[in-house]
Coordinates of C-alpha atoms and ligand atoms in Angstrom, one line a residue:
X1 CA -15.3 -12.5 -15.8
X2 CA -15.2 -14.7 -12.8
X3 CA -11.7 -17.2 -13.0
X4 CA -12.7 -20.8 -14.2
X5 CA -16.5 -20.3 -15.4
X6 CA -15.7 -21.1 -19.1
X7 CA -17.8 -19.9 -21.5
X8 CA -17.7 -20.7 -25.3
X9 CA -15.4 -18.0 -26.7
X10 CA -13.5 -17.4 -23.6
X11 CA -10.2 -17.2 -24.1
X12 CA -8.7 -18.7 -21.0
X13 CA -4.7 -19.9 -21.6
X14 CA -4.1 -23.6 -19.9
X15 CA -1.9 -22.1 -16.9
X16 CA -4.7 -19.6 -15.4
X17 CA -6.6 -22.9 -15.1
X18 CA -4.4 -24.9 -13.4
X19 CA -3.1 -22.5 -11.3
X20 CA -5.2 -20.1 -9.0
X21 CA -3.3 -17.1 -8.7
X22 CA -4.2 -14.3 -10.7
X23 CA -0.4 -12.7 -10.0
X24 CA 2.8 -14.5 -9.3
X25 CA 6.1 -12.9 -8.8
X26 CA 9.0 -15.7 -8.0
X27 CA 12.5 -14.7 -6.7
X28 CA 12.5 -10.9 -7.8
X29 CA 15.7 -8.6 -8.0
X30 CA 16.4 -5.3 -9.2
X31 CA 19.5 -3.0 -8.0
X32 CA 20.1 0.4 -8.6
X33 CA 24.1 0.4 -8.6
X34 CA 25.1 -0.2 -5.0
X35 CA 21.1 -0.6 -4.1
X36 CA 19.8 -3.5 -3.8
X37 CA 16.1 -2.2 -4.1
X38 CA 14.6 -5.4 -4.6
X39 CA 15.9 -8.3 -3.1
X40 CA 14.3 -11.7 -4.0
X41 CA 10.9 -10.9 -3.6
X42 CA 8.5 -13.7 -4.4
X43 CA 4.3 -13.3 -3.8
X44 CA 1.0 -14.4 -4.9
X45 CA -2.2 -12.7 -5.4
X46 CA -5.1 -14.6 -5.7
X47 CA -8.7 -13.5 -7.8
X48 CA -10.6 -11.3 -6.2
X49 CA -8.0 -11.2 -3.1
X50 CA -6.2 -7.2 -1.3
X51 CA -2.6 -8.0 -1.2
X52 CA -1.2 -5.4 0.9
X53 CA 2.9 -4.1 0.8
X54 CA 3.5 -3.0 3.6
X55 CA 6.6 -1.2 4.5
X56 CA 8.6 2.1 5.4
X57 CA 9.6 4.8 2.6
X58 CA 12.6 3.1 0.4
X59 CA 11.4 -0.2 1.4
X60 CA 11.3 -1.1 -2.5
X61 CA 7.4 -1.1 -2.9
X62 CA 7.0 1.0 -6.2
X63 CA 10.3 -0.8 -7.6
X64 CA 8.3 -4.3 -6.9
X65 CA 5.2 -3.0 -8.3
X66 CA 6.8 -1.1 -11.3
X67 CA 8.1 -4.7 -12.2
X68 CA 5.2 -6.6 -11.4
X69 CA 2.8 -3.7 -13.8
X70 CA 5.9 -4.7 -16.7
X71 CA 7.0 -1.1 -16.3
X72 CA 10.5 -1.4 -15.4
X73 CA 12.7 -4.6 -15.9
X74 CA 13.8 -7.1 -13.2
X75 CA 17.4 -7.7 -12.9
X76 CA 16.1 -11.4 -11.7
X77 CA 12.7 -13.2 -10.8
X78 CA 9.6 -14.0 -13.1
X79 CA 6.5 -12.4 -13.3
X80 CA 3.2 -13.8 -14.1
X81 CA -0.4 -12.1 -14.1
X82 CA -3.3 -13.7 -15.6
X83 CA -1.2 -16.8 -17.1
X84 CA 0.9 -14.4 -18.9
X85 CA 4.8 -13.4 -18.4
X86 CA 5.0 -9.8 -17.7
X87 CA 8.2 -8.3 -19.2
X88 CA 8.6 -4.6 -20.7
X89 CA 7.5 -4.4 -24.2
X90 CA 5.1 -7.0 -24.3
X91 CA 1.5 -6.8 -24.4
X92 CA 0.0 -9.9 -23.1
X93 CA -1.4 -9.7 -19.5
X94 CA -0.9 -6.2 -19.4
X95 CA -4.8 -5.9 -20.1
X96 CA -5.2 -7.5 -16.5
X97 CA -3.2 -4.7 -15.0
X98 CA -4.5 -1.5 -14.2
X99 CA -1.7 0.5 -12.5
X100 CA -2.1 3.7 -10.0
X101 CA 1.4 5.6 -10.0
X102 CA 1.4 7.8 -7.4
X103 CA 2.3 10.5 -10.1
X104 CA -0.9 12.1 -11.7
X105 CA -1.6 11.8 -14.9
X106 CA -4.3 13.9 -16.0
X107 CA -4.9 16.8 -17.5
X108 CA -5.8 20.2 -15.0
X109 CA -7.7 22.0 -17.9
X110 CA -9.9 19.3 -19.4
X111 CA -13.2 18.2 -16.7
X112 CA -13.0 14.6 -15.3
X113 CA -15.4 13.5 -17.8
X114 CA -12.9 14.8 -20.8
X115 CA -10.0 13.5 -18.7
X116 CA -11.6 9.9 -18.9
X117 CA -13.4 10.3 -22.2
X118 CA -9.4 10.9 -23.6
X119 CA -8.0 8.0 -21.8
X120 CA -11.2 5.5 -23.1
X121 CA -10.3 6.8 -26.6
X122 CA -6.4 5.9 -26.0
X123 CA -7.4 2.3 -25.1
X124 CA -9.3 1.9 -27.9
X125 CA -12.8 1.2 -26.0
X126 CA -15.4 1.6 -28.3
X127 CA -17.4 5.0 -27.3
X128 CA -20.7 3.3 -26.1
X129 CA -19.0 0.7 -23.8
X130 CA -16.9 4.0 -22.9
X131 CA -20.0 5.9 -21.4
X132 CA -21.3 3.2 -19.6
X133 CA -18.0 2.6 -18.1
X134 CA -17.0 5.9 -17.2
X135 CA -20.5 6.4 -15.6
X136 CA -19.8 3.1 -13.2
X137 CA -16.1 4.3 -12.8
X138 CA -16.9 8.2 -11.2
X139 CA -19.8 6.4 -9.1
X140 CA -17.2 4.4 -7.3
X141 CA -14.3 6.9 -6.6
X142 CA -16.9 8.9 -5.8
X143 CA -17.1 11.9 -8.4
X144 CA -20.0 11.5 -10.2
X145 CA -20.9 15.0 -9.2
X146 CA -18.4 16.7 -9.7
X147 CA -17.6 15.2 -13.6
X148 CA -18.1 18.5 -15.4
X149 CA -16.0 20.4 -13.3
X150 CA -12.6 21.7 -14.4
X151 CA -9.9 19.2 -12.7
X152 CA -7.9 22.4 -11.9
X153 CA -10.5 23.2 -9.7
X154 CA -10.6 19.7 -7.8
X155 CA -8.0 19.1 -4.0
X156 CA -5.4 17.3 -4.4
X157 CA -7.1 13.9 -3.1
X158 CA -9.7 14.5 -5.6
X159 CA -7.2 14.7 -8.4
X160 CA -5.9 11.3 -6.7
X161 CA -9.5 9.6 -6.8
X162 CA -9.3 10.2 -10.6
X163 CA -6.4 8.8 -11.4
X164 CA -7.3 5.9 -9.5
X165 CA -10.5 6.2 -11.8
X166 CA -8.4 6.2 -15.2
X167 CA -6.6 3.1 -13.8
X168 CA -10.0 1.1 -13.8
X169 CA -11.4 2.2 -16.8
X170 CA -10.5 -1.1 -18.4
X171 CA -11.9 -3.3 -16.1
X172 CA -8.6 -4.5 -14.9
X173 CA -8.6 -7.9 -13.3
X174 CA -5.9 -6.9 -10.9
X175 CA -6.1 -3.3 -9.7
X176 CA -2.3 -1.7 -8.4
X177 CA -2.0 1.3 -6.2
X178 CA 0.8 2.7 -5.0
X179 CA 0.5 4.7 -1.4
X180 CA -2.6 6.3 -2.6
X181 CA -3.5 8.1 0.2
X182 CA -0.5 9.7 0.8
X183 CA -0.8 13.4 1.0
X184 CA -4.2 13.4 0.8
X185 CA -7.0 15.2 2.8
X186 CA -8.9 12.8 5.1
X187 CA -12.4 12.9 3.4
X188 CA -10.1 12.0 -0.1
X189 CA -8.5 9.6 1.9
X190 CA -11.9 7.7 3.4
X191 CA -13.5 8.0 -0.4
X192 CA -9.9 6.1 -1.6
X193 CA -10.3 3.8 0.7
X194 CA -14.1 2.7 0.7
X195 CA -13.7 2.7 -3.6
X196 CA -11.0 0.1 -2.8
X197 CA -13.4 -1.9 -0.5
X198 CA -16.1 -1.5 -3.5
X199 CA -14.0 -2.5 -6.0
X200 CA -12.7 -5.6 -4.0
X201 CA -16.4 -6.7 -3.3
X202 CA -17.1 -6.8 -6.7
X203 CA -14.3 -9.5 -7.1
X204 CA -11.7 -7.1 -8.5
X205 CA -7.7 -8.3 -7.0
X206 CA -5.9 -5.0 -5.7
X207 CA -1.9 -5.2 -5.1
X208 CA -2.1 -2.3 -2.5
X209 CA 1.5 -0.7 -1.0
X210 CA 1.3 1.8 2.1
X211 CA 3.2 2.6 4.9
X212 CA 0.2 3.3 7.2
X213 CA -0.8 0.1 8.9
X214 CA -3.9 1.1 9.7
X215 CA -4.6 0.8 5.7
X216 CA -3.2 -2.7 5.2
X217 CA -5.2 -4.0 8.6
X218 CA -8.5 -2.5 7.3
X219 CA -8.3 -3.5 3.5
X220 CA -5.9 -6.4 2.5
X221 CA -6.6 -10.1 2.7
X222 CA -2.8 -10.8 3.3
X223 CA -0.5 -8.8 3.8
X224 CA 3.5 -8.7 2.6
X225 CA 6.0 -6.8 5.5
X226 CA 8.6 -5.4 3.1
X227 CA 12.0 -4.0 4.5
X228 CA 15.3 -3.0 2.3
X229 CA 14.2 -4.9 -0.5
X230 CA 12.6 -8.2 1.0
X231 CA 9.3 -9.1 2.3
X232 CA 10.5 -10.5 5.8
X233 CA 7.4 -11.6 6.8
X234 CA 3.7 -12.6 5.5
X235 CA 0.4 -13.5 6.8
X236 CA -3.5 -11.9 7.0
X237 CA -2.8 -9.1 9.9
X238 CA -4.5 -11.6 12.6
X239 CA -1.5 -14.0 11.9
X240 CA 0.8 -11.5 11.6
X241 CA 0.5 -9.3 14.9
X242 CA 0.1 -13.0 17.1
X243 CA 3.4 -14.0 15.8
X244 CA 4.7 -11.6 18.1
X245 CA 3.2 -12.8 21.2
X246 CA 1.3 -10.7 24.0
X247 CA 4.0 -8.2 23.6
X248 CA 2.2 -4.1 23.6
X249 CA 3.5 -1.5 21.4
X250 CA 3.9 1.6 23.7
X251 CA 4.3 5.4 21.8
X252 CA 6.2 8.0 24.0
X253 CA 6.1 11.6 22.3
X254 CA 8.8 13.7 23.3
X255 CA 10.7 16.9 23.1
X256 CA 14.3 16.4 23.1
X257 CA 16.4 13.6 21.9
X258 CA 14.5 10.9 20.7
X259 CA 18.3 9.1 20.1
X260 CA 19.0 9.9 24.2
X261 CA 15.8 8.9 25.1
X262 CA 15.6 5.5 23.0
X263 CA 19.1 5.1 24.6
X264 CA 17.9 5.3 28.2
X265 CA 15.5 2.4 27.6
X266 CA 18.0 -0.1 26.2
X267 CA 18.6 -1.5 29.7
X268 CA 15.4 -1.3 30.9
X269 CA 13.2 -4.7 31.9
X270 CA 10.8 -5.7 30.3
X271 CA 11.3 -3.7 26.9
X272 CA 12.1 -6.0 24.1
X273 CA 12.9 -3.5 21.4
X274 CA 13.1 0.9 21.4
X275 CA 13.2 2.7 17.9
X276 CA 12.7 6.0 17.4
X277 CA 10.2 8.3 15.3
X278 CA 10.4 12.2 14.5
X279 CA 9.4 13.4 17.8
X280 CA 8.7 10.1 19.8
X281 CA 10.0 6.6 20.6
X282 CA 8.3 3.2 20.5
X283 CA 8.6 0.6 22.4
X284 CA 7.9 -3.4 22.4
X285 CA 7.1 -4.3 26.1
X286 CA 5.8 -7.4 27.9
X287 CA 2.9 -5.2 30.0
X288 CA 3.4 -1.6 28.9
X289 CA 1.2 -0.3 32.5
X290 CA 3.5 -2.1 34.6
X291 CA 6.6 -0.8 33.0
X292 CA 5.1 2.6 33.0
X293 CA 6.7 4.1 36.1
X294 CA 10.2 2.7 35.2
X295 CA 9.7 4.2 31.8
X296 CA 8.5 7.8 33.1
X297 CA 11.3 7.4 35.5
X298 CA 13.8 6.7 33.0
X299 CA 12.5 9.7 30.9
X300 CA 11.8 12.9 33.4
X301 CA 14.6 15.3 33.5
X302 CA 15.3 18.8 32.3
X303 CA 16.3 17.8 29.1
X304 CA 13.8 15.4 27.8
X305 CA 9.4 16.5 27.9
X306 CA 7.0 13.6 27.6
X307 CA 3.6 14.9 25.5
X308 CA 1.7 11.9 25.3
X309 CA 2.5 8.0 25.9
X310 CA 0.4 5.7 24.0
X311 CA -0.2 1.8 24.8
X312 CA -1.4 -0.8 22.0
X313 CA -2.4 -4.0 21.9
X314 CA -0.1 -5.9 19.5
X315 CA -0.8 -4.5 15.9
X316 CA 1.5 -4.7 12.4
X317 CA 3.6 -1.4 14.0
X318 CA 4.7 -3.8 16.2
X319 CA 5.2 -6.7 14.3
X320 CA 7.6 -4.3 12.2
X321 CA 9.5 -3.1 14.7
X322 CA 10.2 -6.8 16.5
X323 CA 11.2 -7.7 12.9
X324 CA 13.5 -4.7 12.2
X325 CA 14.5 -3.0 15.2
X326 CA 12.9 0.4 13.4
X327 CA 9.8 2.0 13.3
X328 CA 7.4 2.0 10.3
X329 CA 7.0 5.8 10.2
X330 CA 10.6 7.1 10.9
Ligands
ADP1 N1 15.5 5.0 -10.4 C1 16.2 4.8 -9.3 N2 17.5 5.0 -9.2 C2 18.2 4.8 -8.1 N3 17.7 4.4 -7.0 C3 16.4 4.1 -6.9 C4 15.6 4.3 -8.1 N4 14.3 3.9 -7.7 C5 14.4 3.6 -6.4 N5 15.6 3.7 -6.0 C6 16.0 3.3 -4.6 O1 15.6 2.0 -4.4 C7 15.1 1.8 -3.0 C8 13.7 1.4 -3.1 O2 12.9 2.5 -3.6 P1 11.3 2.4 -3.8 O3 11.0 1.2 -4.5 O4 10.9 3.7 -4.4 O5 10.8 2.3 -2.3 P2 9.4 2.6 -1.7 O6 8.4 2.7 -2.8 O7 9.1 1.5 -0.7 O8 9.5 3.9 -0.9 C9 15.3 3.2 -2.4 O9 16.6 3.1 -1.7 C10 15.4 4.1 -3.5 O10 16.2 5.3 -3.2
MG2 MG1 7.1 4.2 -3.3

């Protein structure tokens, strides 16, 4: 059903009318003793619209989510989806929600069309409406033909596509998934993430959380930066990534010390903020080729190998690391 076409019989409450958001979380909290995992996070997500949350591992993304889905309770804050108040234990608006947990759930011995034929059955969908549905939801993550096979026998990312398929076997109005593609093996990962555009062409909301900005740049409408807790900054990824200016995003991947290395840029011109990775630094510089020799410079001794140095034009890495000093992927 498309928000505000009315037709007789609809049951539409007076809020969803009057206001357009499909989703609204206002002034969210949640701690976990001395963590404050959630920290007065407020967003919107309109019909039909890829909200993305985007942010490093223990940013607070599944705790938001797990809130927003009614899963786990807020300490503070509201949540509304579909003009109802989501809180543990209650049922209304929850039939708007279909939630991806990272976790599987599914059973290895039963066939995906068993595993979805069982979960139809717990939602109560009749068995006719059941078939059509589960015929419409393997077409779009992409397993029609493998629906008689054994899930034991499917790769991990397969397993993944599935439980993203029990999640929208009720037609959920807004569709949640947690890092998805985490773990995954790349042709997994492309099917997750062309069933997401599908879906969101149809006109179906997604709340989608990842710490890859690559995903958030190519799927979301907005997108939420989320750091310890709060959602520091907002925008589509155009608005986001000019926010910063001209500044490049240069990616030096060394052996050695990353901490020595990042600590030899500090006092370098031009380079606005250094944070370091696993095996490489990143930098935010005004004009990453005319820094280069000063950089290489900085860098070449016994102690520290360059691999490979990387220059971007401004994208959401960026953006992150202005913001927070850090990098996304530490
Ligand atoms: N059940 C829990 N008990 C204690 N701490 C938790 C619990 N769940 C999450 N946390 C902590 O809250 C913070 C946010 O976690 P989480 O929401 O899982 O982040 P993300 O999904 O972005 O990786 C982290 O510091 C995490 O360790
Ligand atoms: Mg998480």
């Amino acid at each position: 059903m498309s928000p505000g076409r009315l037709t007789v019989g609809t049951v539409l409450s007076v809020s969803t009318l009057i206001d357009a958001h499909l989703a609204q979380a206002s002034g969210l909290h949640k701690r976990f003793g001395d963590i404050h995992a959630v920290n007065d996070v407020s967003l919107h997500i309109d019909p039909g619209e890829t909200y993305g949350l985007l942010g490093p591992n223990g940013a607070g993304k599944t705790t938001t989510i797990s809130i927003l889905a009614g899963l786990l309770e807020a300490d503070g804050g509201t949540v509304e989806v579909a003009g109802a108040q989501i809180r543990p234990g209650s049922t209304r608006g929850r039939e708007a929600i279909g939630l991806v947990p990272q976790d599987l759930a599914i059973y290895p011995d039963l066939t995906a069309d068993e595993n979805l034929k069982f979960f139809a059955s717990l939602y109560g969908m009749p068995k006719n409406d059941a078939k059509t549905r589960i015929d419409e939801v393997l077409d779009v993550i992409g397993l029609s033909d493998r629906r008689k096979d054994r899930v034991s026998t499917y790769s991990g990312g397969m397993k993944r596509r599935l439980n993203i398929g029990i999640g929208l076997l009720h037609s959920p109005r807004l569709l949640i998934l947690d890092e998805p593609t985490v773990g995954v093996d790349p042709q997994s990962r492309n099917a997750i993430l062309e069933s997401v555009e599908t879906l969101s062409e149809e006109g179906m909301a997604v709340l989608y959380t990842t710490h890859y900005m690559e995903e958030a740049e190519r799927l979301c409408d907005r997108i939420g930066i989320i750091d310890s807790g709060t959602v520091i900054a907002e925008g589509t990824a155009a608005e986001l990534t000019s926010s910063i200016g001209e500044q490049e995003r240069m990616r030096i991947e060394i052996s050695g010390s990353v901490d020595e290395a990042a600590h030899r840029m500090e006092s370098a011109e031009g380079i606005s903020d250094v944070a370091v990775e696993d095996r490489a630094i990143v930098l935010l510089t005004d004009d990453g080729s005319r820094r280069l020799p000063d950089v290489i410079r900085r860098l070449s001794d016994t102690d520290i190998q360059i691999g490979s140095i990387d220059i971007s034009r401004p994208d959401l890495e960026a953006v992150f690391l202005h913001l927070t000093g850090k990098a996304l992927r530490e």
